[in-house]
Amino acid sequence: MSEASMGTRFPGTRLSVNVNKVAVLRNSRGGHEPDVLAAARACLDAGAHGITVHPRPDRRHIVAEDLAPLALLTAQFGVELNIEGNPFAPPRPGYPGLLALCEQTRPAQVTLVPDGDGQLTSDHGFSFEGNDARLAEQIHAFAALGCRVSLFVDAGVAGLERAAALGAHRIELYTGPYAEAFAQGNPVGALRLCAETARRAQALGLGVNAGHDLSQANLATFLAEVPDVLEVSIGHALVGEALYQGLGATVDAYLAILGSQSHA
């Protein structure tokens, strides 16, 4: 049964904390501090619903060795681990490939992202044109591991029917353009596009996640306009805010936003 099936009660939006930026700080100095596992535990102790990581081939933040301890931690808390990555990035020393990492850790969710080695951050989604057969093969391989498969997409993307036909379970809306429009004081158009894309996906039986540059400032507005978002993945803003507020207090603030939306 699809997650967007009619008659299924919307369970409320869940918060998955992306701990990549903690790893960036650690790697900038070498060694083990700040401790990614301790940071993830602090977020889960505060009530976060899951942990997200995006191990990249260049090992600039989360690395392969981080995954097994994080998988164990999330299992201990009974929450989900979401691993993001490009399924087409070839293995290389220190990076066995996304599928191999998921075979080792069996995350609840894998989010497939078409990012290249040179990208500073994920900045576009799949287009569903020209690589359907390869993408279908990857989706089926991850699903065979028991992973829910989510595809990173731009708001307004064409061909969502193909995403559903390829076997994806969810999409993750790339919210960077919305966050930029919000910061400029004119989010209406970007919000409308996100909401329309979410509704199209849900009509096809796809669940909807969202992520990228969401923050305490813009999250409530986004959730008020975009229907039935199942999960938000937030890392950069949350870790930045936590420098001033502390991780526990920052997670609490996000959970309060999510709670206010579920009762709106």
Short mmCIF file of C-alpha atoms in Angstrom, two decimals:
data_model
loop_
_atom_site.label_atom_id
_atom_site.label_comp_id
_atom_site.label_asym_id
_atom_site.label_seq_id
_atom_site.Cartn_x
_atom_site.Cartn_y
_atom_site.Cartn_z
CA MET A 1 0.00 0.00 0.00
CA SER A 2 1.33 3.44 -0.86
CA GLU A 3 2.11 5.97 1.84
CA ALA A 4 -0.21 8.47 0.25
CA SER A 5 -3.17 6.09 0.00
CA MET A 6 -6.59 7.60 0.46
CA GLY A 7 -7.99 6.99 3.91
CA THR A 8 -4.57 6.87 5.58
CA ARG A 9 -4.38 9.42 8.39
CA PHE A 10 -1.50 11.86 8.02
CA PRO A 11 0.80 11.03 10.95
CA GLY A 12 2.43 14.46 11.20
CA THR A 13 5.78 15.68 9.90
CA ARG A 14 8.86 13.99 11.33
CA LEU A 15 12.27 15.60 11.87
CA SER A 16 15.39 13.83 10.64
CA VAL A 17 18.53 15.68 11.70
CA ASN A 18 21.35 15.75 9.16
CA VAL A 19 24.66 15.55 11.04
CA ASN A 20 26.95 16.16 8.05
CA LYS A 21 28.04 19.57 9.33
CA VAL A 22 29.23 18.05 12.60
CA ALA A 23 31.47 15.81 10.54
CA VAL A 24 32.73 18.81 8.55
CA LEU A 25 33.99 20.38 11.79
CA ARG A 26 35.58 17.13 12.87
CA ASN A 27 37.31 16.56 9.56
CA SER A 28 38.64 20.12 9.38
CA ARG A 29 40.88 19.36 12.35
CA GLY A 30 41.25 15.60 12.17
CA GLY A 31 40.66 13.26 15.08
CA HIS A 32 37.26 12.58 16.59
CA GLU A 33 35.95 15.91 17.87
CA PRO A 34 33.25 17.03 17.62
CA ASP A 35 31.91 13.50 17.90
CA VAL A 36 29.27 12.77 15.24
CA LEU A 37 27.80 9.91 17.25
CA ALA A 38 27.52 12.04 20.39
CA ALA A 39 25.85 14.81 18.41
CA ALA A 40 23.36 12.36 16.90
CA ARG A 41 22.63 10.97 20.35
CA ALA A 42 21.99 14.46 21.70
CA CYS A 43 19.49 15.09 18.89
CA LEU A 44 17.72 11.79 19.55
CA ASP A 45 17.70 12.38 23.30
CA ALA A 46 15.92 15.66 22.55
CA GLY A 47 13.25 13.85 20.54
CA ALA A 48 14.38 13.97 16.91
CA HIS A 49 12.65 11.28 14.87
CA GLY A 50 15.68 10.18 12.88
CA ILE A 51 19.18 10.89 11.60
CA THR A 52 20.22 11.73 8.04
CA VAL A 53 23.71 11.44 6.56
CA HIS A 54 25.11 12.00 3.07
CA PRO A 55 28.45 10.21 2.67
CA ARG A 56 30.16 11.55 -0.43
CA PRO A 57 32.98 9.90 -2.35
CA ASP A 58 35.41 12.71 -1.45
CA ARG A 59 34.83 12.01 2.29
CA ARG A 60 34.54 15.70 3.09
CA HIS A 61 32.07 15.14 5.92
CA ILE A 62 30.33 11.88 6.85
CA VAL A 63 32.56 8.93 5.95
CA ALA A 64 31.85 5.25 5.53
CA GLU A 65 33.23 4.45 8.97
CA ASP A 66 30.57 6.65 10.60
CA LEU A 67 27.67 4.61 9.30
CA ALA A 68 27.76 1.40 11.33
CA PRO A 69 27.78 3.22 14.70
CA LEU A 70 24.99 5.52 13.53
CA ALA A 71 22.95 2.54 12.33
CA LEU A 72 23.36 0.92 15.73
CA LEU A 73 22.44 4.13 17.55
CA THR A 74 19.27 4.72 15.54
CA ALA A 75 18.26 1.09 16.05
CA GLN A 76 18.74 1.49 19.80
CA PHE A 77 16.43 4.52 19.75
CA GLY A 78 13.94 2.83 17.44
CA VAL A 79 14.18 5.62 14.86
CA GLU A 80 15.12 5.78 11.20
CA LEU A 81 18.50 6.24 9.57
CA ASN A 82 18.27 7.98 6.19
CA ILE A 83 21.32 7.68 3.94
CA GLU A 84 21.54 10.06 0.99
CA GLY A 85 23.77 9.75 -2.02
CA ASN A 86 24.29 9.39 -5.73
CA PRO A 87 23.64 5.77 -6.75
CA PHE A 88 25.72 6.24 -9.90
CA ALA A 89 28.92 7.46 -8.19
CA PRO A 90 31.52 4.71 -8.70
CA PRO A 91 33.38 3.12 -5.78
CA ARG A 92 36.83 4.39 -4.91
CA PRO A 93 39.24 4.10 -1.97
CA GLY A 94 37.36 4.94 1.23
CA TYR A 95 33.99 4.90 -0.52
CA PRO A 96 32.60 1.51 -1.57
CA GLY A 97 29.55 2.99 -3.31
CA LEU A 98 26.09 3.87 -2.03
CA LEU A 99 24.60 0.43 -2.54
CA ALA A 100 27.46 -1.25 -0.69
CA LEU A 101 27.09 1.18 2.21
CA CYS A 102 23.38 0.40 2.41
CA GLU A 103 24.05 -3.33 2.21
CA GLN A 104 26.27 -2.94 5.27
CA THR A 105 23.93 -0.75 7.33
CA ARG A 106 20.39 -1.45 6.02
CA PRO A 107 18.97 2.05 6.60
CA ALA A 108 15.21 2.49 6.81
CA GLN A 109 15.39 5.00 3.97
CA VAL A 110 17.80 5.80 1.17
CA THR A 111 17.42 9.12 -0.65
CA LEU A 112 18.88 9.07 -4.14
CA VAL A 113 20.44 12.39 -5.17
CA PRO A 114 21.99 13.19 -8.59
CA ASP A 115 24.91 15.19 -7.22
CA GLY A 116 28.35 15.25 -8.79
CA ASP A 117 31.74 15.06 -7.12
CA GLY A 118 32.40 18.76 -7.56
CA GLN A 119 29.17 20.04 -6.03
CA LEU A 120 29.45 21.94 -2.78
CA THR A 121 25.97 20.78 -1.84
CA SER A 122 23.00 19.09 -3.52
CA ASP A 123 21.40 21.72 -5.74
CA HIS A 124 19.09 19.90 -8.18
CA GLY A 125 16.96 16.81 -8.44
CA PHE A 126 16.32 14.04 -10.94
CA SER A 127 14.73 14.94 -14.26
CA PHE A 128 13.41 11.46 -15.22
CA GLU A 129 14.57 11.92 -18.78
CA GLY A 130 17.06 9.60 -20.40
CA ASN A 131 18.19 7.53 -17.40
CA ASP A 132 15.00 5.74 -16.43
CA ALA A 133 16.34 2.21 -16.98
CA ARG A 134 19.46 2.81 -14.90
CA LEU A 135 17.46 4.55 -12.19
CA ALA A 136 14.87 1.77 -12.08
CA GLU A 137 17.66 -0.77 -11.61
CA GLN A 138 19.08 1.21 -8.69
CA ILE A 139 15.69 1.72 -7.05
CA HIS A 140 14.96 -1.99 -7.20
CA ALA A 141 18.38 -2.86 -5.75
CA PHE A 142 17.88 -0.60 -2.74
CA ALA A 143 14.30 -1.73 -2.25
CA ALA A 144 15.53 -5.34 -2.24
CA LEU A 145 17.57 -4.45 0.87
CA GLY A 146 14.37 -3.40 2.63
CA CYS A 147 15.05 0.32 2.21
CA ARG A 148 12.31 2.84 1.48
CA VAL A 149 13.53 4.70 -1.61
CA SER A 150 13.08 8.46 -1.93
CA LEU A 151 14.11 10.50 -4.97
CA PHE A 152 15.42 14.07 -4.64
CA VAL A 153 13.43 16.28 -7.03
CA ASP A 154 12.98 19.92 -7.93
CA ALA A 155 9.63 21.55 -7.25
CA GLY A 156 7.75 21.63 -10.53
CA VAL A 157 9.57 18.61 -11.96
CA ALA A 158 7.86 16.92 -14.90
CA GLY A 159 7.40 13.20 -15.10
CA LEU A 160 6.49 12.30 -11.55
CA GLU A 161 4.46 9.49 -13.09
CA ARG A 162 7.77 7.97 -14.11
CA ALA A 163 9.09 8.20 -10.55
CA ALA A 164 6.13 6.20 -9.33
CA ALA A 165 6.40 3.71 -12.20
CA LEU A 166 10.10 3.19 -11.49
CA GLY A 167 9.25 1.93 -8.02
CA ALA A 168 10.12 4.90 -5.79
CA HIS A 169 8.24 5.18 -2.50
CA ARG A 170 8.72 8.89 -1.86
CA ILE A 171 10.14 12.08 -3.28
CA GLU A 172 12.14 14.67 -1.38
CA LEU A 173 11.36 18.20 -2.50
CA TYR A 174 14.48 20.33 -2.96
CA THR A 175 13.54 23.39 -0.91
CA GLY A 176 16.59 25.55 -1.62
CA PRO A 177 14.75 27.88 -4.03
CA TYR A 178 11.90 28.26 -1.53
CA ALA A 179 14.34 29.17 1.26
CA GLU A 180 16.01 31.74 -0.97
CA ALA A 181 12.66 33.26 -1.97
CA PHE A 182 11.59 33.36 1.68
CA ALA A 183 14.79 35.20 2.64
CA GLN A 184 14.06 37.74 -0.10
CA GLY A 185 10.55 38.27 1.24
CA ASN A 186 8.62 36.76 -1.65
CA PRO A 187 8.05 33.01 -1.11
CA VAL A 188 4.55 32.79 -2.62
CA GLY A 189 5.49 31.47 -6.05
CA ALA A 190 8.01 28.96 -4.72
CA LEU A 191 5.53 27.76 -2.10
CA ARG A 192 2.83 27.30 -4.72
CA LEU A 193 5.18 25.23 -6.86
CA CYS A 194 6.17 23.05 -3.90
CA ALA A 195 2.53 22.54 -2.92
CA GLU A 196 1.49 21.64 -6.47
CA THR A 197 4.33 19.14 -6.78
CA ALA A 198 3.48 17.57 -3.44
CA ARG A 199 -0.15 17.12 -4.44
CA ARG A 200 0.81 15.58 -7.78
CA ALA A 201 3.15 13.14 -6.05
CA GLN A 202 0.58 12.19 -3.43
CA ALA A 203 -2.06 11.58 -6.11
CA LEU A 204 0.36 9.04 -7.60
CA GLY A 205 0.82 7.27 -4.27
CA LEU A 206 4.21 8.82 -3.49
CA GLY A 207 5.01 10.08 -0.01
CA VAL A 208 6.57 13.54 0.24
CA ASN A 209 9.67 14.55 2.18
CA ALA A 210 11.42 17.93 2.01
CA GLY A 211 14.84 19.30 2.66
CA HIS A 212 17.56 21.85 1.96
CA ASP A 213 17.97 25.21 3.71
CA LEU A 214 14.88 24.75 5.85
CA SER A 215 15.24 26.60 9.15
CA GLN A 216 13.33 27.75 12.21
CA ALA A 217 12.54 30.95 10.32
CA ASN A 218 10.95 29.38 7.25
CA LEU A 219 9.75 25.92 8.28
CA ALA A 220 6.32 26.81 9.68
CA THR A 221 5.39 28.80 6.56
CA PHE A 222 6.45 25.91 4.35
CA LEU A 223 4.46 23.29 6.27
CA ALA A 224 1.39 25.52 6.42
CA GLU A 225 1.21 25.62 2.63
CA VAL A 226 2.64 22.29 1.48
CA PRO A 227 0.30 19.45 2.43
CA ASP A 228 1.13 16.28 4.33
CA VAL A 229 4.93 16.45 4.33
CA LEU A 230 6.02 13.23 5.99
CA GLU A 231 9.59 14.18 6.88
CA VAL A 232 11.91 17.17 6.82
CA SER A 233 15.65 16.63 6.76
CA ILE A 234 17.43 19.59 8.33
CA GLY A 235 21.14 19.92 8.98
CA HIS A 236 22.96 23.08 7.94
CA ALA A 237 20.60 25.55 9.62
CA LEU A 238 19.97 23.35 12.65
CA VAL A 239 23.67 22.87 13.40
CA GLY A 240 24.30 26.58 12.85
CA GLU A 241 21.47 27.53 15.21
CA ALA A 242 22.74 25.01 17.74
CA LEU A 243 26.03 26.93 18.03
CA TYR A 244 24.02 29.58 19.87
CA GLN A 245 21.17 27.58 21.39
CA GLY A 246 22.62 24.10 21.97
CA LEU A 247 21.59 20.96 20.13
CA GLY A 248 18.89 19.88 22.56
CA ALA A 249 17.20 23.29 22.65
CA THR A 250 17.39 23.62 18.87
CA VAL A 251 15.78 20.22 18.28
CA ASP A 252 13.10 21.19 20.83
CA ALA A 253 12.38 24.36 18.85
CA TYR A 254 11.92 22.41 15.61
CA LEU A 255 9.70 19.84 17.29
CA ALA A 256 7.53 22.68 18.63
CA ILE A 257 7.11 24.00 15.07
CA LEU A 258 6.15 20.55 13.82
CA GLY A 259 3.74 20.08 16.72
CA SER A 260 2.00 23.39 16.06
CA GLN A 261 1.47 22.40 12.43
CA SER A 262 0.03 18.98 13.27
CA HIS A 263 -2.64 20.68 15.42
CA ALA A 264 -3.33 23.56 13.05
#
